[in-house]
The first five atom37 places (N, CA, C, CB, O) and aatype in JSON, in Angstrom:
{
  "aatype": [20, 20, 20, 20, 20, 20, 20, 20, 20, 20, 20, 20, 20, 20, 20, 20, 20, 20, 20, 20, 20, 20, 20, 20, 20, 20, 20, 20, 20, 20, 20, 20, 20, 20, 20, 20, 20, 20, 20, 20, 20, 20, 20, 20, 20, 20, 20, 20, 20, 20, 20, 20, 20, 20, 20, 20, 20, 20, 20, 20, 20, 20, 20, 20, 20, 20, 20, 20, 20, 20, 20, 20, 20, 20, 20, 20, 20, 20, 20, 20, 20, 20, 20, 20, 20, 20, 20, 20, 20, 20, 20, 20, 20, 20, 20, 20, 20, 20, 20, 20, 20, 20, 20, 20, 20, 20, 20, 20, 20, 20, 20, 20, 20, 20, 20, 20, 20, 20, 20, 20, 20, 20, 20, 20, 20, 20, 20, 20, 20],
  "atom_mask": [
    [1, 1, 1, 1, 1],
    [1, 1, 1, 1, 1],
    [1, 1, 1, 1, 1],
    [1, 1, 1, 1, 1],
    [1, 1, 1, 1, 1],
    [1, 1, 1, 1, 1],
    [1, 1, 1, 1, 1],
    [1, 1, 1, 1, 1],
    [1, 1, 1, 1, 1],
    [1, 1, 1, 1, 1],
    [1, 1, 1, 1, 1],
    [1, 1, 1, 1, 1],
    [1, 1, 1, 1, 1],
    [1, 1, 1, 1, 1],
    [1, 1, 1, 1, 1],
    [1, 1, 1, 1, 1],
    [1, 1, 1, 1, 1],
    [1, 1, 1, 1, 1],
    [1, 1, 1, 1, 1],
    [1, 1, 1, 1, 1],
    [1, 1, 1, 1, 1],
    [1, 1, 1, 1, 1],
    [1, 1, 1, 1, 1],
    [1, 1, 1, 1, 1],
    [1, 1, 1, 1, 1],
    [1, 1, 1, 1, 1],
    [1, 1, 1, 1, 1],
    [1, 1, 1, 1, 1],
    [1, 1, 1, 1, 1],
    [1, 1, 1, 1, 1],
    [1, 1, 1, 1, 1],
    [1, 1, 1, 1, 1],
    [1, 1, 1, 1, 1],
    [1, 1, 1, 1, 1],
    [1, 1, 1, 1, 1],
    [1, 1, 1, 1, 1],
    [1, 1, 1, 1, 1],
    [1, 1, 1, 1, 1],
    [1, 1, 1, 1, 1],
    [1, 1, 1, 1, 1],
    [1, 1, 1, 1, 1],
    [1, 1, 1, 1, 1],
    [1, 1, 1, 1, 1],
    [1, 1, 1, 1, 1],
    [1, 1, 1, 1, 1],
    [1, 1, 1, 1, 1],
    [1, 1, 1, 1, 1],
    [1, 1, 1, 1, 1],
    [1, 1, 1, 1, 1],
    [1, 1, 1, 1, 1],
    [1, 1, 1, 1, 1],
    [1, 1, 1, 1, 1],
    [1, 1, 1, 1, 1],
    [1, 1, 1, 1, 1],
    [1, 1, 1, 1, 1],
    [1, 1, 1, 1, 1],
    [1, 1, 1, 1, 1],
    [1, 1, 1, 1, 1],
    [1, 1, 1, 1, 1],
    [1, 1, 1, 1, 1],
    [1, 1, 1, 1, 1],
    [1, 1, 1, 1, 1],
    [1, 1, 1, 1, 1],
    [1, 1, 1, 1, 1],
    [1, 1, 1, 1, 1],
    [1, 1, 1, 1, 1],
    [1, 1, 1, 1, 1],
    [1, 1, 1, 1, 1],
    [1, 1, 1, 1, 1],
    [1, 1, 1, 1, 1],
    [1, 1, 1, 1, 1],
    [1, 1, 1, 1, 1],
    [1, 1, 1, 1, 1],
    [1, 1, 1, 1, 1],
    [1, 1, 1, 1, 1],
    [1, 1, 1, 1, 1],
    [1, 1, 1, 1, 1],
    [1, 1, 1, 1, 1],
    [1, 1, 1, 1, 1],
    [1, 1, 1, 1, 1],
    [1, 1, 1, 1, 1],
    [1, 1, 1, 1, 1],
    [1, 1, 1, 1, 1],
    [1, 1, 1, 1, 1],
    [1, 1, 1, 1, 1],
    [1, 1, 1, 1, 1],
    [1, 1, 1, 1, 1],
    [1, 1, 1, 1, 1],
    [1, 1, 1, 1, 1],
    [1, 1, 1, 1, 1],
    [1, 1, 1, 1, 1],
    [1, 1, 1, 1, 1],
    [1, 1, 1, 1, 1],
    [1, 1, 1, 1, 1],
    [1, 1, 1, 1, 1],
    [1, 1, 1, 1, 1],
    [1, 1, 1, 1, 1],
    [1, 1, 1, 1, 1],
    [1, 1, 1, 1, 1],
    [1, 1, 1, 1, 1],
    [1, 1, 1, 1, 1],
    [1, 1, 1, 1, 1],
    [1, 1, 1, 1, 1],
    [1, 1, 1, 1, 1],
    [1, 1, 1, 1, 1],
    [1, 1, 1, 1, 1],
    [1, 1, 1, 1, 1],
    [1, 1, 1, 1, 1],
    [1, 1, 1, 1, 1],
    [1, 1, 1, 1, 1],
    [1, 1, 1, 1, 1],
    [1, 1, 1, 1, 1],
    [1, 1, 1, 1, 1],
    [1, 1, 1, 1, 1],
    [1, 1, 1, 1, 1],
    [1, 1, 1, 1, 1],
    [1, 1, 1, 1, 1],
    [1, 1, 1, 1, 1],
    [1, 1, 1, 1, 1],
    [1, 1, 1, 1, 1],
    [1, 1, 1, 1, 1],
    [1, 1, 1, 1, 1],
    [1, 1, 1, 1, 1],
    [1, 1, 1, 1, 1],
    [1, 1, 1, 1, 1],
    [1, 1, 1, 1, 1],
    [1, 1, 1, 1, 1],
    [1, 1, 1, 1, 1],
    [1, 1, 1, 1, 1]
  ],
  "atom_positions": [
    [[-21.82, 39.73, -18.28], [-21.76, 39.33, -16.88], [-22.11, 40.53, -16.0], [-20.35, 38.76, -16.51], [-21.61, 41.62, -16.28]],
    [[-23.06, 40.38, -14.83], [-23.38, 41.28, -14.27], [-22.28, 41.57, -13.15], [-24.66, 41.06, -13.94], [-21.52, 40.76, -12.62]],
    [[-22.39, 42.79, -12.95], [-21.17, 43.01, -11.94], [-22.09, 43.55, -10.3], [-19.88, 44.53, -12.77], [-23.03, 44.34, -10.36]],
    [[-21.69, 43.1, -9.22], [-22.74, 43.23, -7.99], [-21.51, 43.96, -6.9], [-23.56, 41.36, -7.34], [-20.3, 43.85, -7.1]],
    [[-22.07, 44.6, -5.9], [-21.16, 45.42, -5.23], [-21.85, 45.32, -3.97], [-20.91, 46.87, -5.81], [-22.52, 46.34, -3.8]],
    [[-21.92, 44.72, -3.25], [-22.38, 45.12, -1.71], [-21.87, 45.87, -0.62], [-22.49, 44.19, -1.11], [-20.66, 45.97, -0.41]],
    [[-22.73, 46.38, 0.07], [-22.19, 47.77, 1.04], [-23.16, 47.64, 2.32], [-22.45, 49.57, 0.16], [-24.15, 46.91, 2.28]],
    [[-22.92, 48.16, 3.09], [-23.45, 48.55, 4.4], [-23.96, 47.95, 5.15], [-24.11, 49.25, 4.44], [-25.05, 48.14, 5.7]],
    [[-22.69, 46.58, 5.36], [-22.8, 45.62, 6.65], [-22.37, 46.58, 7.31], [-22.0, 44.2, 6.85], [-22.31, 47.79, 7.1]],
    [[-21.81, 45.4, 8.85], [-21.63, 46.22, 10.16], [-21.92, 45.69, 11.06], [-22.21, 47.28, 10.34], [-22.64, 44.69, 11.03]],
    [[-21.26, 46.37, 12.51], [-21.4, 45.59, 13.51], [-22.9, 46.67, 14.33], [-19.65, 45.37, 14.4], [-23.18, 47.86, 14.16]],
    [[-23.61, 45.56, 15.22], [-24.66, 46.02, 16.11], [-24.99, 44.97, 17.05], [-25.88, 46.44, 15.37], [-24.73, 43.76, 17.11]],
    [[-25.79, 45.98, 17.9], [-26.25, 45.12, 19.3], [-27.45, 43.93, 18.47], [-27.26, 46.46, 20.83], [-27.72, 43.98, 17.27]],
    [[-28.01, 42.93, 19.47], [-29.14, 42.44, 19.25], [-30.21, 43.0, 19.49], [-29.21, 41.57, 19.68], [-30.57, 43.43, 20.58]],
    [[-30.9, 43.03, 18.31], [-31.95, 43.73, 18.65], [-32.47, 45.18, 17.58], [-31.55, 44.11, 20.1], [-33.52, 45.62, 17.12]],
    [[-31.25, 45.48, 17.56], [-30.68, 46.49, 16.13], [-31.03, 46.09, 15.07], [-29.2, 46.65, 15.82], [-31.33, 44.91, 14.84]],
    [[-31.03, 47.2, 14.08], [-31.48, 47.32, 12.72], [-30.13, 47.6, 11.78], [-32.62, 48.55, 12.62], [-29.15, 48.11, 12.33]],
    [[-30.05, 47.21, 10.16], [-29.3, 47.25, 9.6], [-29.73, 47.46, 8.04], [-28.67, 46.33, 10.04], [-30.78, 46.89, 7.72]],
    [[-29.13, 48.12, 7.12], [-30.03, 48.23, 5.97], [-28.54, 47.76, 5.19], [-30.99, 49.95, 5.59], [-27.49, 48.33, 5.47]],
    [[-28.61, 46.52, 4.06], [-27.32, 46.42, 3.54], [-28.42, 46.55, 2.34], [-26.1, 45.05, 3.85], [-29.65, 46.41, 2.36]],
    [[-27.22, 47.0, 0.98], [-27.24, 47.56, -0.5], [-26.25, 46.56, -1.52], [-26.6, 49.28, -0.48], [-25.21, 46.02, -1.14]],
    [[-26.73, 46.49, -2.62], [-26.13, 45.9, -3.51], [-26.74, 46.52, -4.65], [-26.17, 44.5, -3.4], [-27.95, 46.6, -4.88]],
    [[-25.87, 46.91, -5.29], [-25.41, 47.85, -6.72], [-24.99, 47.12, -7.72], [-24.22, 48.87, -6.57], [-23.92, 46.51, -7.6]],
    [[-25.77, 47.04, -8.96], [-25.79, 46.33, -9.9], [-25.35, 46.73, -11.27], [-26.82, 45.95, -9.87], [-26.02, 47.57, -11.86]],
    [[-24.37, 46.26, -11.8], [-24.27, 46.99, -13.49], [-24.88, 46.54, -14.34], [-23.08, 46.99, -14.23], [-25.82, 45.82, -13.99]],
    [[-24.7, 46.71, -15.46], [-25.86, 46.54, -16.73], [-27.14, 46.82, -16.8], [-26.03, 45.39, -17.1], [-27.69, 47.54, -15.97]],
    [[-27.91, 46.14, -18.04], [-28.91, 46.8, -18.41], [-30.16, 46.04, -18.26], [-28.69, 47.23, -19.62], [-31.27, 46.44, -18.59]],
    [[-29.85, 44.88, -17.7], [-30.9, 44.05, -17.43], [-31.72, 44.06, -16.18], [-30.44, 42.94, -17.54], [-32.86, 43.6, -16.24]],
    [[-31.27, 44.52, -15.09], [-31.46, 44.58, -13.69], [-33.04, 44.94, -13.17], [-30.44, 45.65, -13.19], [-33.5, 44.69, -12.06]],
    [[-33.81, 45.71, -14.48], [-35.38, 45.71, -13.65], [-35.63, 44.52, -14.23], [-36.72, 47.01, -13.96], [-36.85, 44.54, -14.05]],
    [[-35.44, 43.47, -14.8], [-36.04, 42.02, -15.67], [-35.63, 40.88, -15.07], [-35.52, 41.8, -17.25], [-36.04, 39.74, -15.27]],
    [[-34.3, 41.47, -13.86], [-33.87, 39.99, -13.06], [-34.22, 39.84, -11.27], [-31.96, 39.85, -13.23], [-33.95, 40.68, -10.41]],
    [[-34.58, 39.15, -11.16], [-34.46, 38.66, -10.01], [-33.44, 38.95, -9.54], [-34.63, 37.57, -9.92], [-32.45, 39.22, -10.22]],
    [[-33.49, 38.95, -7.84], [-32.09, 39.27, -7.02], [-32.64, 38.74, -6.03], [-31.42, 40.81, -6.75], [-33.82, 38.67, -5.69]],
    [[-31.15, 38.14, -5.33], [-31.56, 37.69, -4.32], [-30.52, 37.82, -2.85], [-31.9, 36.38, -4.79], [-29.47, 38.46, -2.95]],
    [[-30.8, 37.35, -1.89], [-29.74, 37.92, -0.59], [-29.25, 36.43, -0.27], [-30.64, 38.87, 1.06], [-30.15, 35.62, -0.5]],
    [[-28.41, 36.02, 0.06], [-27.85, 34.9, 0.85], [-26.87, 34.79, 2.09], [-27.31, 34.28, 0.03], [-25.98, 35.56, 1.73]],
    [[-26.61, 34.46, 2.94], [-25.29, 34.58, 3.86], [-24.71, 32.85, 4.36], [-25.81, 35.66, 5.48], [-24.92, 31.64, 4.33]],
    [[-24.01, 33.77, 4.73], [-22.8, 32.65, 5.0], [-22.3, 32.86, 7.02], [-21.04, 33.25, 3.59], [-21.66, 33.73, 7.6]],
    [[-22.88, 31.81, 7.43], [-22.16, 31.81, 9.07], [-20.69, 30.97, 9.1], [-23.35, 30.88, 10.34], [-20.23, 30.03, 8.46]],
    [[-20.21, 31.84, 10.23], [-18.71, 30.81, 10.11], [-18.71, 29.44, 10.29], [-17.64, 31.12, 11.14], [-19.28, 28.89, 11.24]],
    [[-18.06, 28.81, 9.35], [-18.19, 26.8, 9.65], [-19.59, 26.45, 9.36], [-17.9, 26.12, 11.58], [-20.16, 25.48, 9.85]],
    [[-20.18, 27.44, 8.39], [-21.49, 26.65, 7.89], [-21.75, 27.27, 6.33], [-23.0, 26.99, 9.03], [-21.24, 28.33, 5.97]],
    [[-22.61, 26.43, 5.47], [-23.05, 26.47, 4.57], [-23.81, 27.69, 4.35], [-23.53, 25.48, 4.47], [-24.63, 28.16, 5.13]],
    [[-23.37, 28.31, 2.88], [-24.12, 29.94, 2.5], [-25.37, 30.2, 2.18], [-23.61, 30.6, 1.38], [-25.39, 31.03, 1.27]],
    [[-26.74, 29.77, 2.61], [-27.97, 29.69, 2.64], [-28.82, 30.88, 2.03], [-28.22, 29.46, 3.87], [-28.52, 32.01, 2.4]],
    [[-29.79, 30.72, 1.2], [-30.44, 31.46, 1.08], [-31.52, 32.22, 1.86], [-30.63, 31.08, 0.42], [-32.26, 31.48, 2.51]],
    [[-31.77, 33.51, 1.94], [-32.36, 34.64, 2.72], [-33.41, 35.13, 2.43], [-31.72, 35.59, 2.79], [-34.25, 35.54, 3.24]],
    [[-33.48, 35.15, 1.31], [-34.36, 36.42, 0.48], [-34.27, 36.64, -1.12], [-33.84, 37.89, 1.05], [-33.26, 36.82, -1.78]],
    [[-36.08, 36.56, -1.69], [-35.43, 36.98, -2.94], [-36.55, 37.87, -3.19], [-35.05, 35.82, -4.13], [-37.5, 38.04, -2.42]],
    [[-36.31, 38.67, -4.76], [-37.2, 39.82, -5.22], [-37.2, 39.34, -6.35], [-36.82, 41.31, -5.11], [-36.35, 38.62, -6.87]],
    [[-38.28, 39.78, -6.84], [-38.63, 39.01, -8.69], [-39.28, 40.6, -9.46], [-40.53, 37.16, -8.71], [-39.87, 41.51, -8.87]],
    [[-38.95, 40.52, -10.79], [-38.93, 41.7, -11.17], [-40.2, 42.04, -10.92], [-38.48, 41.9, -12.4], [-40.46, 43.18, -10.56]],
    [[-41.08, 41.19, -11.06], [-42.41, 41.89, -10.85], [-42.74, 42.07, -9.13], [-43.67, 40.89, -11.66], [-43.82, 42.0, -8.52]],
    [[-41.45, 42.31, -8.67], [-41.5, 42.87, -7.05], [-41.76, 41.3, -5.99], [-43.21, 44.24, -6.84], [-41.32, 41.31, -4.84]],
    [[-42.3, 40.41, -6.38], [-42.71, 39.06, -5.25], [-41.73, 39.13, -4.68], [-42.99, 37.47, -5.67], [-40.73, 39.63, -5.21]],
    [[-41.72, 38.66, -3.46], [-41.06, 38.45, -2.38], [-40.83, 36.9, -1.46], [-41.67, 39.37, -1.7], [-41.8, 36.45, -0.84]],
    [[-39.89, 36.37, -1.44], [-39.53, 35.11, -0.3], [-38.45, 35.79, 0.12], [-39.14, 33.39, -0.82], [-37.55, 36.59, -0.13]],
    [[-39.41, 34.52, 1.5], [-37.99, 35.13, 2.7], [-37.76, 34.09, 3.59], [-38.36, 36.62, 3.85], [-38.83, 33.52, 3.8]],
    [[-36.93, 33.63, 4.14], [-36.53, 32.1, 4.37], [-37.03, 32.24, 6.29], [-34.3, 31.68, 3.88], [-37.02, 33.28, 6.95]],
    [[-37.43, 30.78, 6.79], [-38.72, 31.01, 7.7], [-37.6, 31.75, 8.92], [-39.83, 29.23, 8.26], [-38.03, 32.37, 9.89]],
    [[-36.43, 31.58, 8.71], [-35.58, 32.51, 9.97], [-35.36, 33.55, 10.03], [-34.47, 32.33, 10.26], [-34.85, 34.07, 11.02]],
    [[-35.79, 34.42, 8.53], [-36.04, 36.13, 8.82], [-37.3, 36.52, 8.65], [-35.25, 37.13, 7.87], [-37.65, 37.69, 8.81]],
    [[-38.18, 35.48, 8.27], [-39.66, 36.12, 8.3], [-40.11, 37.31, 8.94], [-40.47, 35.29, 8.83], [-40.49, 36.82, 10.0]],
    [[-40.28, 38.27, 9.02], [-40.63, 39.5, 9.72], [-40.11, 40.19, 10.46], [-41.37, 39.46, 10.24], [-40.44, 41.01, 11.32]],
    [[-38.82, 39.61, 9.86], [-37.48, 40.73, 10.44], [-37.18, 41.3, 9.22], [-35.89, 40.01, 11.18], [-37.01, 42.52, 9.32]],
    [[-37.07, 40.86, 8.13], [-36.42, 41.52, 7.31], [-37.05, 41.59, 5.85], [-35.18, 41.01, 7.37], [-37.83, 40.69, 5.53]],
    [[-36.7, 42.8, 4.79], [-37.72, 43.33, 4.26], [-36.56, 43.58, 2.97], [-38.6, 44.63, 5.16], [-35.56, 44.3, 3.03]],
    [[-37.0, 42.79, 1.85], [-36.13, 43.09, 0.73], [-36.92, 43.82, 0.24], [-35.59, 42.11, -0.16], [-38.12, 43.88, 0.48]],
    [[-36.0, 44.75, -0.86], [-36.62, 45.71, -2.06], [-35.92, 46.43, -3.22], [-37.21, 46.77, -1.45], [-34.81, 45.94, -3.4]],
    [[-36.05, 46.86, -3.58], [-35.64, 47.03, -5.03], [-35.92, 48.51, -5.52], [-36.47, 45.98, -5.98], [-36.94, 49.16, -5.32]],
    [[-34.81, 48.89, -6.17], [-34.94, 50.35, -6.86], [-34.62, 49.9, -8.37], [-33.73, 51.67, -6.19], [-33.45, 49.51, -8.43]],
    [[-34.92, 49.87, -8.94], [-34.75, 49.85, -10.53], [-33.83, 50.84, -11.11], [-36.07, 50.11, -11.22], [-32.87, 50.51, -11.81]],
    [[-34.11, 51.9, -10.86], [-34.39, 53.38, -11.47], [-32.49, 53.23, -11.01], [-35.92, 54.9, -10.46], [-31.6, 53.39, -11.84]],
    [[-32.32, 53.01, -10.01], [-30.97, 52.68, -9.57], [-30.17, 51.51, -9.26], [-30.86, 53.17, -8.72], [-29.3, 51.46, -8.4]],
    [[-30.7, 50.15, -10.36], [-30.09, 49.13, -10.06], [-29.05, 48.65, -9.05], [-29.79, 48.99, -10.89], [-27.9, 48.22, -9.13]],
    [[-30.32, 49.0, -7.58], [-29.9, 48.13, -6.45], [-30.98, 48.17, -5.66], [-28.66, 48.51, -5.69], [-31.89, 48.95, -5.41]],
    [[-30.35, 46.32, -5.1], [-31.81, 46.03, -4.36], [-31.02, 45.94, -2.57], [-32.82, 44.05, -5.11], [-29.88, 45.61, -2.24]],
    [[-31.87, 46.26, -1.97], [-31.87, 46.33, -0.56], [-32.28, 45.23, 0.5], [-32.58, 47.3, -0.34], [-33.17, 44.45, 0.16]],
    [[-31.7, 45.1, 1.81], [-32.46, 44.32, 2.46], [-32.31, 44.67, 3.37], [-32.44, 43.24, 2.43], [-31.14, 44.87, 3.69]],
    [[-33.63, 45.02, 4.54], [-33.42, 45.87, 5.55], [-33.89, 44.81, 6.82], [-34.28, 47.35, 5.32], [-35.0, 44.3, 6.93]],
    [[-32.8, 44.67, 7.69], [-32.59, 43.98, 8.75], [-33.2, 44.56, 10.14], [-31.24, 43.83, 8.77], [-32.63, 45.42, 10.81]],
    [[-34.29, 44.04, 10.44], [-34.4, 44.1, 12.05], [-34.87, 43.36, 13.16], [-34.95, 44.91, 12.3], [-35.3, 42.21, 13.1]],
    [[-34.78, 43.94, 14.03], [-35.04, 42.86, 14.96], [-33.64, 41.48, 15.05], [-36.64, 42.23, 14.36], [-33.8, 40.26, 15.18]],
    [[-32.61, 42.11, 14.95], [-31.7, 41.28, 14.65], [-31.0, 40.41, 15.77], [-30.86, 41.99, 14.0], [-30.97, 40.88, 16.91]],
    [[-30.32, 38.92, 15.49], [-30.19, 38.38, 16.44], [-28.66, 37.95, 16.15], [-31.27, 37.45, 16.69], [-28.11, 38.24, 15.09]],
    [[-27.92, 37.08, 17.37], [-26.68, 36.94, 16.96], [-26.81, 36.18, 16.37], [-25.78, 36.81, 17.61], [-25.62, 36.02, 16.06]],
    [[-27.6, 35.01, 15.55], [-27.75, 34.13, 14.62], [-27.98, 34.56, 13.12], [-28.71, 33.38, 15.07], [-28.18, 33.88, 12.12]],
    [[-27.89, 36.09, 13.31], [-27.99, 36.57, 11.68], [-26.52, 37.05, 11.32], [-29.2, 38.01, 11.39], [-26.2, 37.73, 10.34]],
    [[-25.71, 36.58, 12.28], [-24.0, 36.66, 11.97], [-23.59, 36.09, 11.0], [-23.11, 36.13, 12.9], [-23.64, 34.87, 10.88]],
    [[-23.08, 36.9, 10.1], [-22.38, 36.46, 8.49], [-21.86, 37.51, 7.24], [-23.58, 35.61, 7.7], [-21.84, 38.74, 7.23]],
    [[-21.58, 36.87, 6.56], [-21.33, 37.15, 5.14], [-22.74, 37.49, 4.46], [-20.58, 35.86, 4.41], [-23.62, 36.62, 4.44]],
    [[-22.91, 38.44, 4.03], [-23.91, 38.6, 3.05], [-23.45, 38.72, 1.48], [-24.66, 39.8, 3.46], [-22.56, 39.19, 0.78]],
    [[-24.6, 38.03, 1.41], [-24.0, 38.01, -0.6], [-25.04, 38.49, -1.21], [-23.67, 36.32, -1.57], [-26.13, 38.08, -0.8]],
    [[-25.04, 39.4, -2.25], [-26.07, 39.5, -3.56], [-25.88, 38.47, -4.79], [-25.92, 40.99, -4.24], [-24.78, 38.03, -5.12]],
    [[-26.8, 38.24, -5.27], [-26.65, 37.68, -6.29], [-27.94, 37.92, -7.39], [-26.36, 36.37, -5.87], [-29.09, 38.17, -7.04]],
    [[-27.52, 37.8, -8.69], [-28.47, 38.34, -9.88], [-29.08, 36.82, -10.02], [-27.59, 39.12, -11.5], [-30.18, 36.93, -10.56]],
    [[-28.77, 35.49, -9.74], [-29.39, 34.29, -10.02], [-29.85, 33.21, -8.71], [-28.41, 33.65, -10.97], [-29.68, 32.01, -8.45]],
    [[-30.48, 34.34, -8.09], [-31.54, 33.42, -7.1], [-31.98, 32.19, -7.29], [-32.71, 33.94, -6.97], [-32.02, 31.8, -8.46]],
    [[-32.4, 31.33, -6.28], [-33.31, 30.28, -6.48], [-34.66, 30.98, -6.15], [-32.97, 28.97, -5.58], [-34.89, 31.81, -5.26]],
    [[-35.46, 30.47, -7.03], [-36.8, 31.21, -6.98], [-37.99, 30.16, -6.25], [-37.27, 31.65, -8.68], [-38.17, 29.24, -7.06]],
    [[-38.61, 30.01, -5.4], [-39.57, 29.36, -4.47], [-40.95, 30.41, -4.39], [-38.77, 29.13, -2.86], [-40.9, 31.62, -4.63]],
    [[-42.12, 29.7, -4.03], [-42.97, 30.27, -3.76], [-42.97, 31.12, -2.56], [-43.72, 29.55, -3.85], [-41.95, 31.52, -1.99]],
    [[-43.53, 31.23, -2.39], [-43.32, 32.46, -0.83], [-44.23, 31.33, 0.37], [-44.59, 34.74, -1.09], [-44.07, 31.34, 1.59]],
    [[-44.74, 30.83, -0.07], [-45.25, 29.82, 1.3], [-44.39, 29.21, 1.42], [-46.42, 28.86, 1.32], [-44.07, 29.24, 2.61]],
    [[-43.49, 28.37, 0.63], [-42.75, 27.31, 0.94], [-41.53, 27.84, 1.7], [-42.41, 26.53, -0.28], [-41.0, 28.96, 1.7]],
    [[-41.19, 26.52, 2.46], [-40.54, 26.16, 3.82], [-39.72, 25.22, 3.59], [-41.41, 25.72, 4.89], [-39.93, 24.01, 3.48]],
    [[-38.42, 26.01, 3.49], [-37.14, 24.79, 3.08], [-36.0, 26.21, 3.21], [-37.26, 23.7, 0.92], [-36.16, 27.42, 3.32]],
    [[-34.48, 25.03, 3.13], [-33.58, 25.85, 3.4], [-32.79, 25.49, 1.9], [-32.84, 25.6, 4.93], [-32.89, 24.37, 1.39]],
    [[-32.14, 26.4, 1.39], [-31.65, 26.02, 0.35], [-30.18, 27.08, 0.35], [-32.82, 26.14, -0.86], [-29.91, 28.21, 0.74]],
    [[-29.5, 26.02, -0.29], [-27.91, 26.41, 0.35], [-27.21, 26.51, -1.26], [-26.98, 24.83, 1.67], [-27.64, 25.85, -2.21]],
    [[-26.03, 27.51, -1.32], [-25.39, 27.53, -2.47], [-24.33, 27.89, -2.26], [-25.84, 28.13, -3.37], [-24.0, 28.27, -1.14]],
    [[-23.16, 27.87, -3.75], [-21.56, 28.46, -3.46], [-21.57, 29.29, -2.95], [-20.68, 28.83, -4.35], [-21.01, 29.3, -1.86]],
    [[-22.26, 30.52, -3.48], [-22.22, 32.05, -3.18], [-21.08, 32.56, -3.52], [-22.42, 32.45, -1.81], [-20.48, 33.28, -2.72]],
    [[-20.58, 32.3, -4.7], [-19.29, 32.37, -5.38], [-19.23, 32.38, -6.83], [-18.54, 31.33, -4.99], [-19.99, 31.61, -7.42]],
    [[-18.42, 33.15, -7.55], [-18.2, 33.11, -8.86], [-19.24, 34.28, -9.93], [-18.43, 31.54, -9.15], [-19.68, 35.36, -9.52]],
    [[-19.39, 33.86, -10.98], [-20.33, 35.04, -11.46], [-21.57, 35.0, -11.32], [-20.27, 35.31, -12.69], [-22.1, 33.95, -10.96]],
    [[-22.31, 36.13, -11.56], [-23.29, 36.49, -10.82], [-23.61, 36.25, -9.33], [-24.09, 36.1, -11.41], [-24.66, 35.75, -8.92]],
    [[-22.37, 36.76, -8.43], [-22.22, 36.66, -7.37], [-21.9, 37.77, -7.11], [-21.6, 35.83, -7.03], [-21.49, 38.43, -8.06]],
    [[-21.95, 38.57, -5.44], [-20.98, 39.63, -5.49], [-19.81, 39.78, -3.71], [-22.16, 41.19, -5.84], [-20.14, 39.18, -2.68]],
    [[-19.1, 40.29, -3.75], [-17.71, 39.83, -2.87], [-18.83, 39.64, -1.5], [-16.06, 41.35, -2.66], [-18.44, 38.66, -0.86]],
    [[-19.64, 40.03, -1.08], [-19.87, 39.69, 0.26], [-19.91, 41.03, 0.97], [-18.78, 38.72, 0.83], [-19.25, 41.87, 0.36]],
    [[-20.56, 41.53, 2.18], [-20.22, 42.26, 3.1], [-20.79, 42.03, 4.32], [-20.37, 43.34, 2.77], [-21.98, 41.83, 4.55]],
    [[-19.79, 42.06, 5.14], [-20.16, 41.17, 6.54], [-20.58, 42.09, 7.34], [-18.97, 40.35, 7.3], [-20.29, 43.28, 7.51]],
    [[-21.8, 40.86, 8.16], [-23.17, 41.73, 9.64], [-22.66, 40.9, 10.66], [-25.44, 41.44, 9.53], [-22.73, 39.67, 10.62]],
    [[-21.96, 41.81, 11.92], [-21.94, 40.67, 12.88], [-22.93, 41.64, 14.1], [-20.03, 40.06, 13.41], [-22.8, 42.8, 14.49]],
    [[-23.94, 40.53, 14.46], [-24.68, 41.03, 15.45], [-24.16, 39.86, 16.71], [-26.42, 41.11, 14.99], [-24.13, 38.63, 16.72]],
    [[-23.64, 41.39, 18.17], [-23.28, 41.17, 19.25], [-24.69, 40.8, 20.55], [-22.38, 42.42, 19.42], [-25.9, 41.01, 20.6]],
    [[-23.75, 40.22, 21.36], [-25.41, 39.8, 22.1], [-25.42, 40.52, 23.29], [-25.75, 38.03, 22.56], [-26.39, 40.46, 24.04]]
  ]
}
C-alpha cells in the first residue's frame, strides 16, 4: 500500500499563487500515475488533475491554465502549482496514487471518495476574495 503525505496548502488572496506537494512511499511511484482532487465544503470531491508516468497531463476545464501538475520521480512527489487562483478553488486537496485517467481533450467532471487507500489525509487551500 502506498503511503501519500500532502503539504503546502494555505491561505491567500484571489489572484495568488500556491504550490501544494505530495510525497509518496514505495517503489513504484515513477510507473504510477498520480493524481490531484479536492473537496469544497457541502460538495462532492472532484477530480483536478492527473500525471501519467510517461508525464501526460489532464486538467479538469475549471483549472485549465491556472494550474500546472508535475512530477519528480527521483523524489517520489508530484506537485501542483496553483495560479491565478479564485475563491472557487476553496478546499481540501487530496493526492492520490489511483487516478481516473481521461484523455486530455475530454470535458467532464468526475467525482470520487477521496478516502481510504491509495488516498492521502488532505491539505487544505482556502482562497479569500
Amino acid at each position: 500500500e502506498v503511503q501519500l503525505v500532502e503539504s503546502g496548502g494555505g491561505s491567500v488572496q484571489a489572484g495568488g499563487s500556491l504550490r501544494i506537494s505530495c510525497l509518496a512511499s514505495g517503489s513504484t511511484f515513477a510507473s504510477s500515475a498520480m493524481g490531484w482532487y479536492r473537496q469544497a465544503p457541502g460538495k462532492e470531491c472532484e477530480l483536478v488533475s492527473t500525471i501519467g508516468s510517461d508525464d501526460s497531463e489532464y486538467y479538469a476545464a475549471s483549472v485549465k491554465g491556472r494550474f500546472s501538475i508535475s512530477r519528480d520521480d527521483a523524489k517520489n512527489t508530484v506537485y501542483l502549482q496553483m495560479n491565478s487562483l479564485k475563491p472557487e478553488d476553496t478546499g481540501v486537496y487530496y493526492c492520490t496514487s489511483k487516478p481516473a485517467r481521461l484523455p486530455s481533450h475530454i470535458v467532464v467532471r468526475i467525482t470520487a471518495k477521496c478516502s481510504g487507500p491509495d488516498w492521502g489525509q488532505g491539505t487544505q487551500v482556502t482562497v479569500s476574495s
